PDB file of C-alpha atoms and ligand atoms in Angstrom:
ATOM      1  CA  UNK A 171     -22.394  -7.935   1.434  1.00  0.00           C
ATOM      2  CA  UNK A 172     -21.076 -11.934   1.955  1.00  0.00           C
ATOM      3  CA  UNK A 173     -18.417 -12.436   3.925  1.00  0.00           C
ATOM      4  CA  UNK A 174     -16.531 -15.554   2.899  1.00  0.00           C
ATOM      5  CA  UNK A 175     -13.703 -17.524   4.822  1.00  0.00           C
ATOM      6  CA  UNK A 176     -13.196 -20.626   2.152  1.00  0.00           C
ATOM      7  CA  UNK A 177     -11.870 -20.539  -1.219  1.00  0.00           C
ATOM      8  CA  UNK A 178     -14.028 -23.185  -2.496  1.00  0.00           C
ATOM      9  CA  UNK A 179     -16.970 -20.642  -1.523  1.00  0.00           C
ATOM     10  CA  UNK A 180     -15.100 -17.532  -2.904  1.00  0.00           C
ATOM     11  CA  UNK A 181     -15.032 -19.174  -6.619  1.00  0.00           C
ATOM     12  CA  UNK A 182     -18.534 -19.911  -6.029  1.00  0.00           C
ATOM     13  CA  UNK A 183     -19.444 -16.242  -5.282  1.00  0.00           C
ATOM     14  CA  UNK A 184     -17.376 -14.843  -8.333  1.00  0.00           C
ATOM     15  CA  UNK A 185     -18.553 -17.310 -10.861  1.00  0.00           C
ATOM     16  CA  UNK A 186     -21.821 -16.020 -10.058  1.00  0.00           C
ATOM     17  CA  UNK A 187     -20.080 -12.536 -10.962  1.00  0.00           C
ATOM     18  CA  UNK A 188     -19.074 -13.692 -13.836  1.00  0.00           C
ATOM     19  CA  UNK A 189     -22.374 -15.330 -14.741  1.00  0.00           C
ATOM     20  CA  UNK A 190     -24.057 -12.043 -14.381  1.00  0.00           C
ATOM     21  CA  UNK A 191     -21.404 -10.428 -16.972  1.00  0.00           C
ATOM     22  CA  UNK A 192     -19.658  -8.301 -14.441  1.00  0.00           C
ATOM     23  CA  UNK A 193     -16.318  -7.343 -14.640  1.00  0.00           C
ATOM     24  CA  UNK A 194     -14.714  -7.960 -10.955  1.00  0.00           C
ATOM     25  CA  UNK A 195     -12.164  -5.376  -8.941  1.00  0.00           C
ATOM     26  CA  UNK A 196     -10.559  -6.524  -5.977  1.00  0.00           C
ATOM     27  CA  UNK A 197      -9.191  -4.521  -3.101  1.00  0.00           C
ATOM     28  CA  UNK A 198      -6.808  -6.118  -1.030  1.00  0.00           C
ATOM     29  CA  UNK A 199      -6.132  -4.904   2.112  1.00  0.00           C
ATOM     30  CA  UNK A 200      -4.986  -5.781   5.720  1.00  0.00           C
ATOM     31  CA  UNK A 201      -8.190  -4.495   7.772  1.00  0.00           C
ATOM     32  CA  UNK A 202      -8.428  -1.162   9.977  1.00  0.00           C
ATOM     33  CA  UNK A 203      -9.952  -0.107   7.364  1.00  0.00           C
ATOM     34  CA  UNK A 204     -10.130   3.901   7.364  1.00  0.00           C
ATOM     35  CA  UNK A 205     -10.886   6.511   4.301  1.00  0.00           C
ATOM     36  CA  UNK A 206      -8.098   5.937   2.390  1.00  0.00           C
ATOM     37  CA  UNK A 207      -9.526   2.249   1.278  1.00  0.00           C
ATOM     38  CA  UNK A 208     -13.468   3.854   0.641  1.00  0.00           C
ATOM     39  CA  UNK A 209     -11.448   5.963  -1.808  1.00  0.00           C
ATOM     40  CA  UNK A 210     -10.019   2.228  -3.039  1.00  0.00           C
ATOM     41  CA  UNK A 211     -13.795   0.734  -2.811  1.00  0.00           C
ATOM     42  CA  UNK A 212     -15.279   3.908  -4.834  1.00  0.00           C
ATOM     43  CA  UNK A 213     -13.261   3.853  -7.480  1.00  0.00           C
ATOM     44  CA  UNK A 214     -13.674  -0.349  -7.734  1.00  0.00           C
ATOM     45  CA  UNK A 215     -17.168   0.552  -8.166  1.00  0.00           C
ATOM     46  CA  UNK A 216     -16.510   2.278 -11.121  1.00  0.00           C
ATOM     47  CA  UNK A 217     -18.518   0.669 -14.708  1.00  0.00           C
ATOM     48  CA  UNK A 218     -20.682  -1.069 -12.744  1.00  0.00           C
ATOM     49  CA  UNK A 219     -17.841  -3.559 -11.209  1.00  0.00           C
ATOM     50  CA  UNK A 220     -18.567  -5.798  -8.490  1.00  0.00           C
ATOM     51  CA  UNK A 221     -16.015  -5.173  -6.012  1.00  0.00           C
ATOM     52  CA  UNK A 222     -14.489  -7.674  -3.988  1.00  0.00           C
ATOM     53  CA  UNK A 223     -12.445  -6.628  -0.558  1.00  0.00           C
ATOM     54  CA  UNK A 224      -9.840  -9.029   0.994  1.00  0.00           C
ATOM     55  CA  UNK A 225      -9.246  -8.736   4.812  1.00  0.00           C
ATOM     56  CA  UNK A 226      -5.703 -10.678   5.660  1.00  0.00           C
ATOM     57  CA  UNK A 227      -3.489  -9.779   7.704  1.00  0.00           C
ATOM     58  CA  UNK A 228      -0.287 -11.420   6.321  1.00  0.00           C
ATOM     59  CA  UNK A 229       2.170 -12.295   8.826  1.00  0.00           C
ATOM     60  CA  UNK A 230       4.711 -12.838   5.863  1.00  0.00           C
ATOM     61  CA  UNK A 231       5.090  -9.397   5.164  1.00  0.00           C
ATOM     62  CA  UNK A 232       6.189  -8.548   9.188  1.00  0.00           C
ATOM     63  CA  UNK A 233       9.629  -8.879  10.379  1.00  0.00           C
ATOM     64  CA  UNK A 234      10.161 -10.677  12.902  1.00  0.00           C
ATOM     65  CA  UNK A 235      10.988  -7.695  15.066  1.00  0.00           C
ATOM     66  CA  UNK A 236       7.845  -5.667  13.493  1.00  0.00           C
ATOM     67  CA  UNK A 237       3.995  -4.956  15.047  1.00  0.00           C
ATOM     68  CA  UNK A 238       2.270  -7.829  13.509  1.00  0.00           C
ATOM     69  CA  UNK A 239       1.041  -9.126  17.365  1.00  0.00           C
ATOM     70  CA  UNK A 240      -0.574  -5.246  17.598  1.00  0.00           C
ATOM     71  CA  UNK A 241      -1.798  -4.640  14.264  1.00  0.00           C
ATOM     72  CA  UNK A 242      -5.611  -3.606  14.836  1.00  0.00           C
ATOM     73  CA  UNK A 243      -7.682  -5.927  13.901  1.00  0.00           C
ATOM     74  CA  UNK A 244     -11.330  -5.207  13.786  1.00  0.00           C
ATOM     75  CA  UNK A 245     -13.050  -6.908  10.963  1.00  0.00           C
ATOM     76  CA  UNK A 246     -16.803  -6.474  12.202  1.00  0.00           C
ATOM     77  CA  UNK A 247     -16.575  -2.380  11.879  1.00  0.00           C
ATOM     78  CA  UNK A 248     -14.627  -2.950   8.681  1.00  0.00           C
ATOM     79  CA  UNK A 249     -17.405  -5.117   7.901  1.00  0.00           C
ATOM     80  CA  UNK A 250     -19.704  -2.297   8.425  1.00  0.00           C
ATOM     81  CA  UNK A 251     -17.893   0.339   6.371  1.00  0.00           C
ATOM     82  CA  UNK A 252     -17.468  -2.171   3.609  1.00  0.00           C
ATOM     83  CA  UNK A 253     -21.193  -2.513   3.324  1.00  0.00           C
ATOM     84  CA  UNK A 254     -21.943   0.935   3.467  1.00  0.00           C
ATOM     85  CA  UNK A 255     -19.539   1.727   0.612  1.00  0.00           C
ATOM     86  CA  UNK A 256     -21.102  -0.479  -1.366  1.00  0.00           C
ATOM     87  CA  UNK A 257     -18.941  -3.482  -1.371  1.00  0.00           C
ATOM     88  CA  UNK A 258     -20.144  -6.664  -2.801  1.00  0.00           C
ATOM     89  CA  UNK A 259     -18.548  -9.512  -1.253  1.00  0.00           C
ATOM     90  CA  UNK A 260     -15.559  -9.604   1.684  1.00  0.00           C
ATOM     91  CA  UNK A 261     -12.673 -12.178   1.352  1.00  0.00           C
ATOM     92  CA  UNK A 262     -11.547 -12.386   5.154  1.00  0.00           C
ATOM     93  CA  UNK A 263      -9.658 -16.194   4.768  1.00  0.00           C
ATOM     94  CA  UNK A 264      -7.932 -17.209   7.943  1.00  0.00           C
ATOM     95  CA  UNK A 265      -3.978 -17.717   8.010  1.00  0.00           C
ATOM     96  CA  UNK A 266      -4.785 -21.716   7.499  1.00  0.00           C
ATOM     97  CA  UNK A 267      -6.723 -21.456   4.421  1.00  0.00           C
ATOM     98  CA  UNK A 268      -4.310 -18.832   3.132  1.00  0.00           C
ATOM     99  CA  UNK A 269      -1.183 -20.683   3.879  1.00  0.00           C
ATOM    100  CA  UNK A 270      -2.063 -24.252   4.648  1.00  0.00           C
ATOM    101  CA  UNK A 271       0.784 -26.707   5.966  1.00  0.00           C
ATOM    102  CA  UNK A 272       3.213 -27.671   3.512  1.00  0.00           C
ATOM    103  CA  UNK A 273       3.013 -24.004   1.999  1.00  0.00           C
ATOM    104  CA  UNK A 274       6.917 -23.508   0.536  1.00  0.00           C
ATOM    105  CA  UNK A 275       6.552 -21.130  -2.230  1.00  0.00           C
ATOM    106  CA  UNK A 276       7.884 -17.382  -2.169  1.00  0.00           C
ATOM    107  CA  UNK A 277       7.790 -14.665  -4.957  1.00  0.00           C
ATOM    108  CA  UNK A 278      10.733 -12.301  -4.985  1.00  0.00           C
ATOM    109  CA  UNK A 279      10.371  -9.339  -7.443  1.00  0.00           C
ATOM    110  CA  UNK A 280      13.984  -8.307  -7.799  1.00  0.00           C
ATOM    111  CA  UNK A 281      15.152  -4.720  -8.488  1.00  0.00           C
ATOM    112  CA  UNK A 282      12.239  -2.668  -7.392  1.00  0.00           C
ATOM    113  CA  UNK A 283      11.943  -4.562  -3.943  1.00  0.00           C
ATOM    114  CA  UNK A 284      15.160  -4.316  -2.903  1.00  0.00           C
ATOM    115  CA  UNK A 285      15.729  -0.724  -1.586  1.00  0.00           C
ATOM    116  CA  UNK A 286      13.993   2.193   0.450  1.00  0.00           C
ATOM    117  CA  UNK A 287      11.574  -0.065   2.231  1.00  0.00           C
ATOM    118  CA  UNK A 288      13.138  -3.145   1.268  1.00  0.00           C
ATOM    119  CA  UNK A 289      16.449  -2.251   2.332  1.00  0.00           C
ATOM    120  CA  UNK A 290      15.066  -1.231   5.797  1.00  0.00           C
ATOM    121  CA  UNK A 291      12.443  -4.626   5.950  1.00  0.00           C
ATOM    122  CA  UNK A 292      14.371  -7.471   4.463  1.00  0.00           C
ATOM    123  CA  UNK A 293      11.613  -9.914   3.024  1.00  0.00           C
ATOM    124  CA  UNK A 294       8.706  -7.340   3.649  1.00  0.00           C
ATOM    125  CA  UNK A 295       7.833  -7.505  -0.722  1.00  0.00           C
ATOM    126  CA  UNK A 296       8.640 -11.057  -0.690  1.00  0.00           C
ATOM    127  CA  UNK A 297       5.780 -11.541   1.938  1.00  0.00           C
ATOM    128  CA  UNK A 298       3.546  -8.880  -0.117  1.00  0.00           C
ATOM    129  CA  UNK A 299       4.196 -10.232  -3.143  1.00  0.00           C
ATOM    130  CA  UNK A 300       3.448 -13.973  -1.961  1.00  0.00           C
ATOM    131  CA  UNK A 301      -0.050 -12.505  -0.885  1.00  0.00           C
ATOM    132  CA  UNK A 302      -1.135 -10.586  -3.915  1.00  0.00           C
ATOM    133  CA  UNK A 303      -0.413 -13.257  -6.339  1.00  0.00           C
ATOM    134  CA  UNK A 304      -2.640 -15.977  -4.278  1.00  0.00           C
ATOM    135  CA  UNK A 305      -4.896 -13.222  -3.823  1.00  0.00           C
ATOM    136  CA  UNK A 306      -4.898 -12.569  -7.380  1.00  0.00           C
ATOM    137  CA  UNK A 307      -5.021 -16.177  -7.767  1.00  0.00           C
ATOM    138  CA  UNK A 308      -8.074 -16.628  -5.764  1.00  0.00           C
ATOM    139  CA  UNK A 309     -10.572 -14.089  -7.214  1.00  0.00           C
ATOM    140  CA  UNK A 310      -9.342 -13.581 -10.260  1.00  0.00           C
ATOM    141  CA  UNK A 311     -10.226 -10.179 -10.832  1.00  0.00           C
ATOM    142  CA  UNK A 312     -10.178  -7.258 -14.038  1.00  0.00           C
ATOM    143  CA  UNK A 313      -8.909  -4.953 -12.064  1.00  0.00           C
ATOM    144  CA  UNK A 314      -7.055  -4.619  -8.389  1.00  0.00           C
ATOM    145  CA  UNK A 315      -6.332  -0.893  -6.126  1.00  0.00           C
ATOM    146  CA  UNK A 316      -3.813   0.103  -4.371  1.00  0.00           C
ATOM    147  CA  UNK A 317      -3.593   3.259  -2.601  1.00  0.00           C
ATOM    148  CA  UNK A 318       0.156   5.332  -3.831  1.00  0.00           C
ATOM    149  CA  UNK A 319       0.779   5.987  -0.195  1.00  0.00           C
ATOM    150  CA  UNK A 320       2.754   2.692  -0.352  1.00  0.00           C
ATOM    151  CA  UNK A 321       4.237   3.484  -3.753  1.00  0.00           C
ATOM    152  CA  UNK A 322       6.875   1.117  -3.600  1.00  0.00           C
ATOM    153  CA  UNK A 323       4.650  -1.993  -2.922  1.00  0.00           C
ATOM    154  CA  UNK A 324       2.639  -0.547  -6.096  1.00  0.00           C
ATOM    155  CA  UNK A 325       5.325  -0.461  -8.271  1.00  0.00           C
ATOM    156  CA  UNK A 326       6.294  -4.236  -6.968  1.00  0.00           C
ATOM    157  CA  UNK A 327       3.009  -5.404  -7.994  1.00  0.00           C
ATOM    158  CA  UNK A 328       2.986  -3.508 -11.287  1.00  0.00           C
ATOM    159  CA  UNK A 329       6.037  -5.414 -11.659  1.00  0.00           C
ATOM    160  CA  UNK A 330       5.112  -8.474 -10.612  1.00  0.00           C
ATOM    161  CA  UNK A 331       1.665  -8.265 -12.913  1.00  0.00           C
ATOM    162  CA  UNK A 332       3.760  -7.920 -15.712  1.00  0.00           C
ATOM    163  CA  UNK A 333       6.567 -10.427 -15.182  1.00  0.00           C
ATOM    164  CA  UNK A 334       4.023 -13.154 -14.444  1.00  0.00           C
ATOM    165  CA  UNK A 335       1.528 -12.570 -17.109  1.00  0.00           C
ATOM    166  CA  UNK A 336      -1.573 -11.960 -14.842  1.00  0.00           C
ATOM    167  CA  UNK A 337      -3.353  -9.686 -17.240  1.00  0.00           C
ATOM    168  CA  UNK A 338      -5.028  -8.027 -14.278  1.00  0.00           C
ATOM    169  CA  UNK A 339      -5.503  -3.893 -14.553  1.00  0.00           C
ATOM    170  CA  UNK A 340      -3.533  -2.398 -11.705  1.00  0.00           C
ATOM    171  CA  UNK A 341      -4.865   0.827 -10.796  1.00  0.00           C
ATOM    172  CA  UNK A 342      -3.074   3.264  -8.178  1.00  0.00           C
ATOM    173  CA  UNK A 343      -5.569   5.315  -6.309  1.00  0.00           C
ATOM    174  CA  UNK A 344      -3.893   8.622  -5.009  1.00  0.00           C
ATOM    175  CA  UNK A 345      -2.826   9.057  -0.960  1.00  0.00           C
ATOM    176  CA  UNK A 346      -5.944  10.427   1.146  1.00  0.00           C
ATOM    177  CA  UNK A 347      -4.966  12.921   3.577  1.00  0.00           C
ATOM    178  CA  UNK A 348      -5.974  13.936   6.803  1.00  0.00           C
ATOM    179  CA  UNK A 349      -7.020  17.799   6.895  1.00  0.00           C
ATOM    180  CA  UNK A 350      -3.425  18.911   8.033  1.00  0.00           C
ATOM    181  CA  UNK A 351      -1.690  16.677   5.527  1.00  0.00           C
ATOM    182  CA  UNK A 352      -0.716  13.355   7.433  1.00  0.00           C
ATOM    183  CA  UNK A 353      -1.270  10.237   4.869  1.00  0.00           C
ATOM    184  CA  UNK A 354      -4.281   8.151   6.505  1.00  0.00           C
ATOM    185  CA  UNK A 355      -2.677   4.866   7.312  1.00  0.00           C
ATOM    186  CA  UNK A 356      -3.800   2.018   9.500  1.00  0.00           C
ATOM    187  CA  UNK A 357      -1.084   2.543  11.996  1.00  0.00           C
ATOM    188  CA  UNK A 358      -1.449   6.194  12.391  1.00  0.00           C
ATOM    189  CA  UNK A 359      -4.134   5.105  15.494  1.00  0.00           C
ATOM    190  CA  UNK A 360      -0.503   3.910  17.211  1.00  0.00           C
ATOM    191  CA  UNK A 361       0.235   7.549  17.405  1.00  0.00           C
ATOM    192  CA  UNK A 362      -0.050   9.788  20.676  1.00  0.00           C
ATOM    193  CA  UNK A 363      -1.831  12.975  20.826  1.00  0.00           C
ATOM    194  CA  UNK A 364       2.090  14.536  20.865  1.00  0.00           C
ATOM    195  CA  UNK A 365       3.331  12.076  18.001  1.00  0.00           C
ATOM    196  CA  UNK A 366       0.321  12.821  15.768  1.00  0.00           C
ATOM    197  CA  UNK A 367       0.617  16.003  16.146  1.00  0.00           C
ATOM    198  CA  UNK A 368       4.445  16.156  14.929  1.00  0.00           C
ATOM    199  CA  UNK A 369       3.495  13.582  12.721  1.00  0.00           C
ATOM    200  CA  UNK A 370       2.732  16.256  10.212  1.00  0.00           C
ATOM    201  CA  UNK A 371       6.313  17.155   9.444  1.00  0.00           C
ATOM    202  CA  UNK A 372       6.566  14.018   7.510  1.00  0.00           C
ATOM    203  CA  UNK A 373       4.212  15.168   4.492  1.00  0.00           C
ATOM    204  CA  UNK A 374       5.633  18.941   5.481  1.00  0.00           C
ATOM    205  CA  UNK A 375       9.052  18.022   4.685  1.00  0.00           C
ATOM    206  CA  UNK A 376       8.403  16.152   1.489  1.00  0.00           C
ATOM    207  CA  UNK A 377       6.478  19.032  -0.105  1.00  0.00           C
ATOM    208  CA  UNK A 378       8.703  21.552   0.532  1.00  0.00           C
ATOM    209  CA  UNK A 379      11.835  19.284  -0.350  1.00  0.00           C
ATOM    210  CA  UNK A 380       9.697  18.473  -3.404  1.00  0.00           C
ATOM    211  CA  UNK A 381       8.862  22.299  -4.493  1.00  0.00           C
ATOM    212  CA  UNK A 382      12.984  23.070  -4.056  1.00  0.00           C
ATOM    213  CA  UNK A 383      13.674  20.583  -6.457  1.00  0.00           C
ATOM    214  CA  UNK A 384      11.084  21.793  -8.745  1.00  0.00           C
ATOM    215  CA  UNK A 385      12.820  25.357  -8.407  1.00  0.00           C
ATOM    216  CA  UNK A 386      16.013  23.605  -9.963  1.00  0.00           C
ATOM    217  CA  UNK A 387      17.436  23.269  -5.960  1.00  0.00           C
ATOM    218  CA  UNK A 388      20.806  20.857  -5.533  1.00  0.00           C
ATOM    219  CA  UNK A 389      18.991  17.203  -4.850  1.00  0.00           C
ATOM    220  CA  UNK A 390      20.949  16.573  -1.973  1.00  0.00           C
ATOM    221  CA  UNK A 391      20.351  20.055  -0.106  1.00  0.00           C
ATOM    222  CA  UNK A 392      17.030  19.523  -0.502  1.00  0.00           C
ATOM    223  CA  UNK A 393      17.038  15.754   0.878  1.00  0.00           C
ATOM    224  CA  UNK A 394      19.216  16.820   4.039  1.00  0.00           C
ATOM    225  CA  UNK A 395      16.839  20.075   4.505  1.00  0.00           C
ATOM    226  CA  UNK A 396      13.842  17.335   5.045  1.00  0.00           C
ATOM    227  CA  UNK A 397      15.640  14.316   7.049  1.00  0.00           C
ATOM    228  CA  UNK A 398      16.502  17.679   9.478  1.00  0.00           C
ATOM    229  CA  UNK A 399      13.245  19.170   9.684  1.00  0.00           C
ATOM    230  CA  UNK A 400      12.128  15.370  10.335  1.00  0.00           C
ATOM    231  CA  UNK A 401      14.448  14.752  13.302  1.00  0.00           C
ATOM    232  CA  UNK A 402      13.940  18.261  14.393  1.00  0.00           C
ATOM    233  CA  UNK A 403      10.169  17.084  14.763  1.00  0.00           C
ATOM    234  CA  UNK A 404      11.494  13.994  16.804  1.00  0.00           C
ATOM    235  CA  UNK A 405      11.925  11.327  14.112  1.00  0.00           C
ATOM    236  CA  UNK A 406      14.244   8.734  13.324  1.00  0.00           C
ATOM    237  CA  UNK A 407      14.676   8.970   9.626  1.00  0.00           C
ATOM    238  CA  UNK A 408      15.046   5.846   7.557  1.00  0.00           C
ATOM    239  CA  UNK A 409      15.880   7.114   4.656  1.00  0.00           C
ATOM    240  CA  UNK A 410      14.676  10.531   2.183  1.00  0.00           C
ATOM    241  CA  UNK A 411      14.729   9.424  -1.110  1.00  0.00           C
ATOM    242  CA  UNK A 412      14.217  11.029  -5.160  1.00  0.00           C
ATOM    243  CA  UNK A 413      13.927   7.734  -6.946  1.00  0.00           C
ATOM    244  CA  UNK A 414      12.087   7.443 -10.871  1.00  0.00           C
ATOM    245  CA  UNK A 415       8.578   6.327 -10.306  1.00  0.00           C
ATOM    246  CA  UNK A 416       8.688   3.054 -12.076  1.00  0.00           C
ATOM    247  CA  UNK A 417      11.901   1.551 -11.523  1.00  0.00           C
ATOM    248  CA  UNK A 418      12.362   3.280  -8.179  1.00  0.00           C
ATOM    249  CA  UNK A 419      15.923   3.527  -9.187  1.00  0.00           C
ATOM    250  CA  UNK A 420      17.368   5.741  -6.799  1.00  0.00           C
ATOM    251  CA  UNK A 421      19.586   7.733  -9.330  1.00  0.00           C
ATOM    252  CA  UNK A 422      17.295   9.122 -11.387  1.00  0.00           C
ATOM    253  CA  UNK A 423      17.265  10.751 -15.328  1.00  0.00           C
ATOM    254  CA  UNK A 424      15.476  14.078 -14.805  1.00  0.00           C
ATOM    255  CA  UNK A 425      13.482  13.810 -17.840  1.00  0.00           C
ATOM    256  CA  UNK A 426      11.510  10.865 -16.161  1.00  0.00           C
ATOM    257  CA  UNK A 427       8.556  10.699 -13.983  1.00  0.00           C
ATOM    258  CA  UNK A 428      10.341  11.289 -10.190  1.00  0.00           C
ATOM    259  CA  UNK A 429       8.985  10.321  -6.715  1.00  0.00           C
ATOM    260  CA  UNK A 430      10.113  11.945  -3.695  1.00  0.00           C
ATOM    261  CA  UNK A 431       9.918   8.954  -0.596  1.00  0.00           C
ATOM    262  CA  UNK A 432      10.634   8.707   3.213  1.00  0.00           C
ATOM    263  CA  UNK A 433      10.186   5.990   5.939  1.00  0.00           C
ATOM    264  CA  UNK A 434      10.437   7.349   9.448  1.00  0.00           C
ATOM    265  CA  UNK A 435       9.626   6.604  13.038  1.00  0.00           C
ATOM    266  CA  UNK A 436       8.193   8.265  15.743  1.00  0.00           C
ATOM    267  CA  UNK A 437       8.359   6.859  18.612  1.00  0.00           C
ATOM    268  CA  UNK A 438       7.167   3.092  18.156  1.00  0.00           C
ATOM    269  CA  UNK A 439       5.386   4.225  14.679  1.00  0.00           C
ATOM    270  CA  UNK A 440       6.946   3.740  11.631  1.00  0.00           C
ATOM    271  CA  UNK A 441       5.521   6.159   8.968  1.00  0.00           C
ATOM    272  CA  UNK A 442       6.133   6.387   5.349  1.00  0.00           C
ATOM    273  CA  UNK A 443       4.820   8.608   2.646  1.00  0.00           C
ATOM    274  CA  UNK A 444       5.892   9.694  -0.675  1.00  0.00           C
ATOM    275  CA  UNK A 445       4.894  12.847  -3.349  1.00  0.00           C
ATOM    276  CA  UNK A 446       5.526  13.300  -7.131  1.00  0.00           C
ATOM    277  CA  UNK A 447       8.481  15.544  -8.119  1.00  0.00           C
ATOM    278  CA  UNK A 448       8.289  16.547 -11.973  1.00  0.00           C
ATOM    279  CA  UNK A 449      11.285  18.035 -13.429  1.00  0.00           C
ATOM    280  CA  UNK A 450      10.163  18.042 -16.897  1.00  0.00           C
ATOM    281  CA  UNK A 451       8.466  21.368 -17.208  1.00  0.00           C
ATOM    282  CA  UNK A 452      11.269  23.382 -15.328  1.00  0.00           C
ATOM    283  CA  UNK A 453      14.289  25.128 -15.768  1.00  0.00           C
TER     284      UNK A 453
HETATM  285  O1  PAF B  90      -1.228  -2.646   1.605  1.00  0.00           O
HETATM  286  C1  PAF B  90      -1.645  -3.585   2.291  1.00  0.00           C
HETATM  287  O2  PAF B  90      -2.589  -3.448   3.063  1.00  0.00           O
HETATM  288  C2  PAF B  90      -0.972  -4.951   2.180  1.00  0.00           C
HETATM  289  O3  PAF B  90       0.384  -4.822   1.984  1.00  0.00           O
HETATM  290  C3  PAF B  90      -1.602  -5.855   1.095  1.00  0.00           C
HETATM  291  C4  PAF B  90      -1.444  -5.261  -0.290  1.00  0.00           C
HETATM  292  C5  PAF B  90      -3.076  -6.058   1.400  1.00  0.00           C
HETATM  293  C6  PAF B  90      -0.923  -7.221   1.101  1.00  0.00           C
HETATM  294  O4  PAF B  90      -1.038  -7.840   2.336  1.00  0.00           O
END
């Protein structure tokens, strides 16, 4: 696998793609790279792709208040997994080369940023937004992944695709789990041995607020049953939320796709997760 730091070099590396007749997928991601993005990296493989990993960590998309100092960063054993999965090239640019003096633009997808998370992290799609279109920008590719544990950043970027005429394949990759439940997620190494193992009541609540809503339970009983058995495990609840899976409007028709979504913290951790709900087939 190449690792390459300069965009000059990167259209180099993918014209040679090209020149070979592959079809490119790119992977963008912020590092601490766990099993959750080798799910993202398999399925880029898929048809023969060559696949195309980004390492940034984008200090756009932090508050100012938020852990972008601590986020892990650890790009030589990412490095490692990368090329064991079977990754062709690594994008790792530094924060010069990605934003370079004078930078001044911002995307701003309107509507579908600006609750749940974006209510809670003013500016946090603007920054992830910004990213994905330079990234998109940069290598060009058929096809990008996103994992659905950050649904609401996938259904900004389906959004943004769109808007902006990108003609770039967006594919959502579904949440990997850890063996009791808990959504793999960069941050979750922030967690104590106490927090992590409480941590489990965030994917607990969901699926049991999602299966009483199924059964035709009152939406809002089921929403205050999970924000209690959350702060019974010790969370701070930012919001539970049933919200239609592409607009993420947060009063949903029934007879539409539905997502079930929560942000919470534990302690210094801030975890989020999210499940489908599908009303359609009951009573
Ligand atoms: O999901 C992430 O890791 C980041 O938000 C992304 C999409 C790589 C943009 O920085």
């Amino acid at each position: 696998m190449q690792t390459i730091r300069q965009i000059v070099l990167l259209r180099s590396a993918i014209a040679a793609f090209r020149a070979e007749g592959a079809s490119v997928a790119l992977v963008p991601t912020m590092g601490a790279l766990h099993d959750g993005h080798m799910a993202l990296i398999e399925a880029a493989k898929r048809d023969g792709r060559k696949v195309v990993a980004s390492i940034f960590v984008n200090p756009r998309q932090f508050g100012p208040n938020e852990d972008l100092a601590r986020y892990p960063r650890r790009e030589g054993t990412d490095s490692q997994m990368l090329t064991k999965a079977g990754c062709d090239l690594l994008w790792a640019p530094g924060v010069e080369e990605m934003y370079p003096d004078g930078f001044a633009t911002n995307i701003s997808v309107t509507g579908v940023s600006d609750g749940l998370d974006g209510a809670a992290r003013p500016g946090h799609f603007d920054g992830v937004a910004t990213v994905v279109a330079k990234l998109f920008n940069q290598v060009r590719p058929d096809v990008a992944l996103f994992g659905e544990k950050d649904f609401q950043q996938l259904a900004v970027i389906r959004r943004m695709v769109l808007d902006l005429d990108f003609g770039i394949e967006i594919i959502g990759v579904p949440t990997q789990r850890e063996d009791d439940g808990l959504a793999r997620s960069s941050r979750n190494i922030y967690l104590d041995e106490s927090e992590r193992a409480r941590a489990v009541a965030l994917p607990r609540a969901l699926g049991v607020a999602a299966r009483e809503i199924e059964r035709g339970g009152e939406v809002a009983t089921a929403l205050a049953s999970a924000h209690d058995m959350l702060a019974a495990a010790g969370f701070e609840v930012d919001y539970v939320s049933l919200v239609d899976a592409e607009t993420l409007d947060e009063n949903p028709a029934p007879d539409r796709p539905l997502r079930l979504l929560a942000a919470a913290r534990i302690g210094t951790t801030r975890l989020i997760d999210n499940i489908a709900v599908d009303l359609r087939n009951h009573p």
